[in-house]
């Protein structure tokens, strides 16, 4: 019985680590996208910047 409790405890820890890793990667991706958008907006006029951002989003997903 104790062995099962340890297994369940380990599974919970692994699941929490995986969820944290996914959330962390989402945050990193969001920061990268924001930086890329700021770069594009500062580099191109507004109409062209919007087209470039749409293209970038299509490629990213």
Coordinates of N, CA and C in Angstrom, one line a residue, residues 13-49:
X13 N 4.0 14.7 -8.8 CA 5.1 15.6 -9.0 C 5.5 15.7 -10.5
X14 N 5.5 14.6 -11.2 CA 5.8 14.6 -12.6 C 4.8 15.5 -13.4
X15 N 3.5 15.3 -13.1 CA 2.5 16.0 -13.7 C 2.6 17.5 -13.5
X16 N 2.9 17.9 -12.2 CA 3.1 19.3 -11.9 C 4.3 19.9 -12.6
X17 N 5.4 19.1 -12.7 CA 6.5 19.6 -13.5 C 6.2 19.8 -14.9
X18 N 5.5 18.9 -15.5 CA 5.1 19.0 -16.9 C 4.2 20.2 -17.1
X19 N 3.2 20.4 -16.2 CA 2.3 21.6 -16.4 C 3.1 22.9 -16.2
X20 N 4.1 22.9 -15.3 CA 4.9 24.1 -15.1 C 5.7 24.3 -16.4
X21 N 6.3 23.3 -16.9 CA 7.1 23.4 -18.1 C 6.3 23.9 -19.3
X22 N 5.1 23.4 -19.5 CA 4.2 23.9 -20.5 C 3.9 25.4 -20.4
X23 N 3.5 25.8 -19.1 CA 3.2 27.2 -18.9 C 4.4 28.1 -19.1
X24 N 5.6 27.6 -18.7 CA 6.8 28.4 -18.9 C 7.1 28.5 -20.4
X25 N 6.9 27.5 -21.2 CA 7.2 27.6 -22.6 C 6.1 28.5 -23.3
X26 N 4.9 28.5 -22.8 CA 3.9 29.4 -23.3 C 4.3 30.9 -23.0
X27 N 4.8 31.1 -21.8 CA 5.3 32.5 -21.5 C 6.5 32.9 -22.3
X28 N 7.4 32.0 -22.5 CA 8.6 32.3 -23.4 C 8.1 32.6 -24.8
X29 N 7.2 31.8 -25.3 CA 6.8 32.0 -26.7 C 6.0 33.4 -26.8
X30 N 5.2 33.7 -25.8 CA 4.5 35.0 -25.8 C 5.5 36.2 -25.8
X31 N 6.5 36.1 -25.0 CA 7.5 37.1 -25.0 C 8.3 37.3 -26.3
X32 N 8.6 36.1 -26.9 CA 9.2 36.1 -28.2 C 8.4 36.8 -29.3
X33 N 7.1 36.4 -29.3 CA 6.1 37.0 -30.2 C 6.0 38.5 -30.0
X34 N 5.9 39.0 -28.8 CA 5.8 40.4 -28.5 C 7.1 41.1 -29.0
X35 N 8.2 40.6 -28.8 CA 9.5 41.2 -29.2 C 9.5 41.3 -30.8
X36 N 9.1 40.2 -31.4 CA 9.1 40.1 -32.9 C 8.1 41.2 -33.4
X37 N 6.9 41.3 -32.8 CA 5.9 42.3 -33.3 C 6.5 43.7 -33.1
X38 N 7.1 44.0 -31.9 CA 7.7 45.3 -31.7 C 8.7 45.6 -32.8
X39 N 9.5 44.6 -33.1 CA 10.6 44.8 -34.1 C 10.0 45.1 -35.4
X40 N 9.0 44.3 -35.8 CA 8.3 44.5 -37.1 C 7.6 45.9 -37.2
X41 N 6.9 46.3 -36.1 CA 6.2 47.6 -36.1 C 7.2 48.7 -36.2
X42 N 8.4 48.6 -35.6 CA 9.3 49.7 -35.6 C 10.0 49.8 -36.9
X43 N 10.1 48.7 -37.6 CA 10.9 48.6 -38.9 C 10.1 49.0 -40.1
X44 N 8.8 48.7 -40.1 CA 8.0 48.9 -41.4 C 6.8 49.9 -41.1
X45 N 6.4 50.5 -42.2 CA 5.1 51.3 -42.1 C 3.9 50.5 -41.7
X46 N 2.9 51.1 -41.1 CA 1.8 50.3 -40.5 C 1.2 49.3 -41.4
X47 N 0.8 49.6 -42.6 CA 0.2 48.6 -43.5 C 1.1 47.4 -43.8
X48 N 2.3 47.7 -44.1 CA 3.2 46.6 -44.3 C 3.5 45.8 -43.1
X49 N 3.6 46.5 -41.9 CA 3.9 45.8 -40.7 C 2.7 44.8 -40.4

